[in-house]
XYZ file of C-alpha atoms in Angstrom:
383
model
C 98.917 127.752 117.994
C 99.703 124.203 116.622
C 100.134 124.185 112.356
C 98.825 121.156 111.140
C 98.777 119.297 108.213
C 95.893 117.147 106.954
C 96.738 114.110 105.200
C 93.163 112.442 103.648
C 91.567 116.348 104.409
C 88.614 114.942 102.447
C 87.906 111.614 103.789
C 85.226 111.188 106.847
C 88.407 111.788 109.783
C 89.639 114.559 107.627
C 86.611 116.455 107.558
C 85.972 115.859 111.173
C 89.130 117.064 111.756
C 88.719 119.957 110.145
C 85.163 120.798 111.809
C 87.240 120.676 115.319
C 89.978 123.013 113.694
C 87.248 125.511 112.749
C 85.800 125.168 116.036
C 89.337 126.019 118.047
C 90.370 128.768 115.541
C 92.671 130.594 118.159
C 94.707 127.058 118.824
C 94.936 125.416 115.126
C 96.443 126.747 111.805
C 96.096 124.328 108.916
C 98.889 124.665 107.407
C 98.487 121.849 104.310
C 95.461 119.772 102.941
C 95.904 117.068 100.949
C 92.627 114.843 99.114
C 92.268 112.292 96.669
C 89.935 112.169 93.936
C 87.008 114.434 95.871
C 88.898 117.785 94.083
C 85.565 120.109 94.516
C 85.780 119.164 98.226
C 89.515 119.771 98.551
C 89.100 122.787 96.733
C 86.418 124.252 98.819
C 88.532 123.453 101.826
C 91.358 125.386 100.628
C 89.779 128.244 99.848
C 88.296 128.065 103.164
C 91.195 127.532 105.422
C 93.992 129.345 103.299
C 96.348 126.260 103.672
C 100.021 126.990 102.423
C 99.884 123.734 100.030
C 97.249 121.353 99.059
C 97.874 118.371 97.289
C 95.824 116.192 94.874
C 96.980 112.605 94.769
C 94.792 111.755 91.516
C 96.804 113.964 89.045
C 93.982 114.055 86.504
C 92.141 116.587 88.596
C 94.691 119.058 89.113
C 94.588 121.126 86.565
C 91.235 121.707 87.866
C 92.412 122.111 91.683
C 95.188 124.861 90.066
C 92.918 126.892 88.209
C 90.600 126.802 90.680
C 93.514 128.117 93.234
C 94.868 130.222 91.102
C 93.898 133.949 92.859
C 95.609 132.850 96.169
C 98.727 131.912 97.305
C 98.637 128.759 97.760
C 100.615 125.713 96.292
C 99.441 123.010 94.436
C 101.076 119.446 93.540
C 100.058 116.318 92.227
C 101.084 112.668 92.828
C 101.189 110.658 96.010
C 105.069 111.676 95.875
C 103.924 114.829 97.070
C 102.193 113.311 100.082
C 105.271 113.561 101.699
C 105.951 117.237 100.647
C 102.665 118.135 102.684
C 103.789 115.985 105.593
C 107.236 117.702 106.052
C 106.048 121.578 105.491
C 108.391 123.686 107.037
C 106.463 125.080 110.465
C 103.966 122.148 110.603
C 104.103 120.697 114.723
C 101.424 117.422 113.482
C 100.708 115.419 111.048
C 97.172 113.985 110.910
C 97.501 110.910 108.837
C 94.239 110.759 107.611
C 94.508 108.162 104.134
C 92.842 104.976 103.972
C 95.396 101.992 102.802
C 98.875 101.532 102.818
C 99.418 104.746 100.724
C 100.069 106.172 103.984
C 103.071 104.335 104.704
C 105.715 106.932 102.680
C 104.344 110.510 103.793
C 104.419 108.611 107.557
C 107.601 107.809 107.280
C 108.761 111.116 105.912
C 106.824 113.117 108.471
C 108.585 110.700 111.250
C 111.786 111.907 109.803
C 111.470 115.421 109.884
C 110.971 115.234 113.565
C 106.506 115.705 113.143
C 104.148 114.938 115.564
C 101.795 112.359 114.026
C 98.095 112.146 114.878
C 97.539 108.609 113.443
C 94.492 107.589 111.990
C 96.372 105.731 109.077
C 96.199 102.303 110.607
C 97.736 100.355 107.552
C 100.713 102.141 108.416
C 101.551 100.670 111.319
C 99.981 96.832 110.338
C 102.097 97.055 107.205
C 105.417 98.165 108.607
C 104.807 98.916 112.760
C 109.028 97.922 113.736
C 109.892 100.299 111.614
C 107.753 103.092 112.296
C 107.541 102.588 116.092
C 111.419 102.538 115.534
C 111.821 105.389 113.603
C 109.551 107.518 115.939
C 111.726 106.513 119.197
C 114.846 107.319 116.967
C 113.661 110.766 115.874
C 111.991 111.669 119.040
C 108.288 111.754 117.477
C 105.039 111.042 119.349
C 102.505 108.690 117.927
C 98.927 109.679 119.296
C 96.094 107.341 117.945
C 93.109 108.565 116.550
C 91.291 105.862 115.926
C 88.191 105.903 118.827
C 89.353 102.542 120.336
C 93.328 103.231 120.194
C 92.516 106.640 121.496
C 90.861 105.062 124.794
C 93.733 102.891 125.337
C 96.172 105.986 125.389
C 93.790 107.689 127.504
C 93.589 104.950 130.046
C 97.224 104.545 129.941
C 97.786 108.102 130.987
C 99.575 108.301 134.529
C 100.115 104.632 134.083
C 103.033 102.288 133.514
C 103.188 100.653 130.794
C 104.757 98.074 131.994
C 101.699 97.055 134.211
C 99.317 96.291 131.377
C 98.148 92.653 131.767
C 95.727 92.637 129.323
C 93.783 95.247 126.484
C 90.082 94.610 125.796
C 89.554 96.573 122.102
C 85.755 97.002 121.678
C 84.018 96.375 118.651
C 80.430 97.159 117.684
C 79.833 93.609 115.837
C 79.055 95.928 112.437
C 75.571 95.527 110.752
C 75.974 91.536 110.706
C 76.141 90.860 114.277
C 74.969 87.236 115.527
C 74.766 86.571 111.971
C 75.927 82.729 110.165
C 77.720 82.368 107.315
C 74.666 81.388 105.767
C 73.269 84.624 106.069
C 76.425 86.308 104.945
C 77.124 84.331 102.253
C 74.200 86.274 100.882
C 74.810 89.824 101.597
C 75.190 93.102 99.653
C 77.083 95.882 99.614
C 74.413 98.386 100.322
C 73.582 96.291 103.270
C 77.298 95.292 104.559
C 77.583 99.561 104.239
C 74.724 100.586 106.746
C 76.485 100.529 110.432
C 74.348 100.562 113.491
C 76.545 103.225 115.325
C 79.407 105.056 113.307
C 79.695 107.412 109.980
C 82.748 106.478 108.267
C 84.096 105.639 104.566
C 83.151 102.644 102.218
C 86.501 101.115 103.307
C 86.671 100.946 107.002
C 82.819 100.088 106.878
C 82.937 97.186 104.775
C 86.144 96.185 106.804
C 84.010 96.834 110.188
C 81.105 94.309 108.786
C 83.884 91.556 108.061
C 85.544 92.313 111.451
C 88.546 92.770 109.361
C 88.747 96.359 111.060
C 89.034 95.123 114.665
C 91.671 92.781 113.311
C 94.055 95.277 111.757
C 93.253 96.997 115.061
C 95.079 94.483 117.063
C 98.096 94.559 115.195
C 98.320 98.427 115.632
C 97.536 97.532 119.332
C 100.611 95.552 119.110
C 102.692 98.161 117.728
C 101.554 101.445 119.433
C 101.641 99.930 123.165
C 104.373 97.248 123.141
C 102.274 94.171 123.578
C 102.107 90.566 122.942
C 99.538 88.885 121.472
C 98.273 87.262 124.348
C 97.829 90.908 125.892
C 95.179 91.990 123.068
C 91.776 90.840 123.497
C 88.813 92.010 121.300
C 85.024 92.118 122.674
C 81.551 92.775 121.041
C 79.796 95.792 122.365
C 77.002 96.587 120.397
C 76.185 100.530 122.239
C 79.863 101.632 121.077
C 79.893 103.624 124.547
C 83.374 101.571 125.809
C 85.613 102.202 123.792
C 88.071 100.057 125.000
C 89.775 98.576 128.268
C 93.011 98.329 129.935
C 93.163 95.849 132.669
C 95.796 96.157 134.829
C 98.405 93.509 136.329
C 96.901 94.146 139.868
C 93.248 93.060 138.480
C 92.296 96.710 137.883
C 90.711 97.769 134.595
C 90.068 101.430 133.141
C 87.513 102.190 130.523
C 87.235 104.975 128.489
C 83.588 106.321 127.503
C 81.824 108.199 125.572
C 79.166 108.768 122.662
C 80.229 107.143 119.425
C 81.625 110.326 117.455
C 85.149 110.676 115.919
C 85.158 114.335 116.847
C 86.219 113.223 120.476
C 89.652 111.327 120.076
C 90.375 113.998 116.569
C 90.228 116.581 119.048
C 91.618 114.668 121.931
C 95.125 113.512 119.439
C 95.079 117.215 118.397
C 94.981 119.013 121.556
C 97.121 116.194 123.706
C 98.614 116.543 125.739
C 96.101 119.218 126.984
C 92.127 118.581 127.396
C 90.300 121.402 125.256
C 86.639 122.233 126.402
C 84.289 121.279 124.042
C 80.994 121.934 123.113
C 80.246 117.781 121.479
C 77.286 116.106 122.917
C 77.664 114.671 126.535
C 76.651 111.057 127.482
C 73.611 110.254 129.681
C 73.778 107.002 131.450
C 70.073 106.948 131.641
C 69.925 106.849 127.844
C 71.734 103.657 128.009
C 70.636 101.905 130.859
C 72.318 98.280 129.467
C 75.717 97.935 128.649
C 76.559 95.018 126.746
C 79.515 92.780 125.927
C 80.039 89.473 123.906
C 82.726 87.195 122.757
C 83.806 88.036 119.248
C 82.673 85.815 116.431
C 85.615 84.657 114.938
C 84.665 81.116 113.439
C 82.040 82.999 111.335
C 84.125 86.465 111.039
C 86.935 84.681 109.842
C 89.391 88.082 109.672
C 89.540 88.554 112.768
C 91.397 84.891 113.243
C 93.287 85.747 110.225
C 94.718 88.992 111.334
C 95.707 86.985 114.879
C 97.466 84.482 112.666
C 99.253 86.781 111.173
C 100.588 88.692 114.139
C 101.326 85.415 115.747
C 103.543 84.831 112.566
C 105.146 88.243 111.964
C 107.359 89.212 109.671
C 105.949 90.440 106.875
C 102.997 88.650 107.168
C 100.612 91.404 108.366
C 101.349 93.195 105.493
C 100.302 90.601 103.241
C 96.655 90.649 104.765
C 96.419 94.551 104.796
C 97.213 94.403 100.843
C 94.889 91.501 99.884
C 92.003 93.463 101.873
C 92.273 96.259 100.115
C 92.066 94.702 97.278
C 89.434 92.422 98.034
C 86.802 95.137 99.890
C 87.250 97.206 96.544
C 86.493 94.145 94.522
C 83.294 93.338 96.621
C 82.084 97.043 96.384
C 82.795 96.603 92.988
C 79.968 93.552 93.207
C 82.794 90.903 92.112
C 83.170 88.917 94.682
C 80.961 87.921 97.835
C 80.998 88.556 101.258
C 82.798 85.585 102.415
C 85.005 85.343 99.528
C 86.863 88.578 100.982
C 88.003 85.855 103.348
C 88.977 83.167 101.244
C 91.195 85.463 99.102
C 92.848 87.002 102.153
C 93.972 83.313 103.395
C 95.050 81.990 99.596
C 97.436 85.548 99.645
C 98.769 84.355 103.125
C 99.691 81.095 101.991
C 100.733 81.961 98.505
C 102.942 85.023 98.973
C 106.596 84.839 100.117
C 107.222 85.073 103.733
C 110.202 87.354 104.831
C 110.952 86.949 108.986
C 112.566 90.244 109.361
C 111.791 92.350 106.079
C 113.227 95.624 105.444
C 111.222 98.523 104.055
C 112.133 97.661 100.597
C 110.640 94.237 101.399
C 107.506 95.920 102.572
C 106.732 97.858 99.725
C 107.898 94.355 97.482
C 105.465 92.590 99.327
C 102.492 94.687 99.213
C 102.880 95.245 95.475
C 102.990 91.224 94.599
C 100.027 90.433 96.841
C 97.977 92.910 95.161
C 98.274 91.670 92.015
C 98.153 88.033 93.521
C 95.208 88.901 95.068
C 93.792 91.028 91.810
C 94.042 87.513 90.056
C 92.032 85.315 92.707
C 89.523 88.006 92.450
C 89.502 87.414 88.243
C 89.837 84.089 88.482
């Protein structure tokens, strides 16, 4: 029995995650759930899975999470200070970072610390400040297991393997609703139509972030991080089917896919479980469903993040961080309808140049850095 504590319980990984813990009730105890602003969902889930604390970040709603909690036994807090409470519960064995942004960073960290197990599916953690967490995890004994799909088939490939043999990683990406597009065309587009990917269910953020190809980008620098590469090593492809998830290639010439149907429930369960397989009862792939398989070279002239988020690995420091801050800032502001498609870009590159850039920053510097360039970036958005 493995107690577990869901960080983002509410989002689209947290609720997948929880659909595997129902569906394994004799191996998983959730042990804390923590949500957002969605408090009828979080509350639902609590009552549901009798979690010993649940935690709502937006502390307007709790009152209304406490009252509604009030007949059990269960603890409630407020604030993203009590992230971290959730993510160092006495008892818990892993922590599924679940959060979207940079939010994650702390409760990561703190988890890390107190020896946890962390299923990672937080990948601003790790493009914000991955020394220091892949650091603190070797100091502290702690296993990193990606969740993320493409991640997830890089571990799983890597399994048996030496590290040290990795020539080169191939991470797959779909191409998002705007493949083979120009920047004509995109210069154009809306939200409602930037939100409609061809293969995966996920939130507003990492959907507007797979459209710009600003996903696959921050998914390189957690490549980086996670499996000890250089940037050389990291390669991105288009694959519109989403069935290859990703490739190692090997320094003998050999290469190792990892397939499967295009649902999160596979590496949740896989990071959960690890490092045992768990029979499931998810939908198996037919090869006569799909009987092309293909692959193109990623746009990055036209998807400009994707070149941006290899510029700023190439550079380092705490450049990476910069980008991850001005996205989130800018993919709110274009759901928001105030800026366009391609402007996301533009705003991204102006933070790059404009912010401060610190070599080897220290986790003070991190959290300095992220704070300026969102408000840098807020005022490019005004302006």
């Amino acid at each position: 029995m493995k107690n577990i504590s869901i960080l983002g319980a509410t989002g689209s990984v947290g609720t997948q995650a929880l659909t595997v813990i129902e569906g394994n009730p004799e191996l998983y105890r959730v042990s804390a759930l923590t949500g957002n602003g969605n408090a009828a969902l979080l509350i639902e889930q609590a009552l549901k899975f009798k979690p010993e604390l649940v935690v709502i970040t937006d502390e307007s709603k709790y009152q209304a999470v406490k009252m509604a909690l009030a007949g059990t036994n269960i603890k409630v807090l407020a604030g993203e200070e009590a992230l971290c409470e959730a993510a160092v519960l006495d008892g818990v064995d892993i922590v599924l970072t679940a959060i979207v942004g940079s939010v994650g960073l702390k409760p990561t960290i703190a988890a890390i610390k107190a020896g946890k197990d962390i299923a990672l599916a937080n990948k601003e953690t790790l493009v914000v400040a991955g020394d220091l967490i892949t650091q603190l995890a070797r100091e502290n004994g702690v296993r990193i297991i990606p969740v993320d799909s493409e991640h997830s088939a890089i571990f799983q490939c890597l399994v048996g393997e030496s590290t040290n043999s990795i020539e080169k990683i191939y991470l797959t990406a779909s191409g998002g609703p705007f493949r083979g597009k120009d920047r004509s065309f995109l210069k154009g587009v809306t939200k409602a139509e930037a939100l409609k990917h061809p293969n995966w269910v996920m939130g507003a953020k990492i959907t507007i972030d797979s459209a710009s190809l600003m996903n696959k980008g921050l998914e390189v620098i957690e490549a980086k991080w996670l499996f000890d590469l250089d940037v050389d090593q990291i390669d991105v492809i288009v694959h519109p089917q989403s069935i290859v998830h990703s490739l190692v290639q090997f320094n003998d010439g050999s290469m190792k896919a990892q397939m499967g149907l295009p649902d999160m429930n596979l590496p949740i369960h896989y990071a959960l479980a690890y490092p045992d397989r768990i029979s499931s009862d998810f939908k198996r792939f037919n090869f006569i469903d799909y009987p092309e398989l293909n692959f193109y070279k990623a746009d990055s002239e036209t998807f400009r993040n994707l070149d941006l988020a290899y510029v700023a690995l190439r550079k380092g420091g705490n450049m990476p961080c910069i980008i991850n801050a001005a996205n989130e800032v800018v993919v709110e502001a274009f759901l928001q309808d105030k800026i366009g498609f391609l402007q996301m870009s533009d705003v991204i590159e102006a933070c790059m140049e404009g912010i401060g850039f610190i070599e080897q920053p220290s986790l003070s510097n991190y959290l300095e850095t992220d704070l300026h360039t969102r408000i840098f970036a807020s005022q490019l958005v005004t302006k």
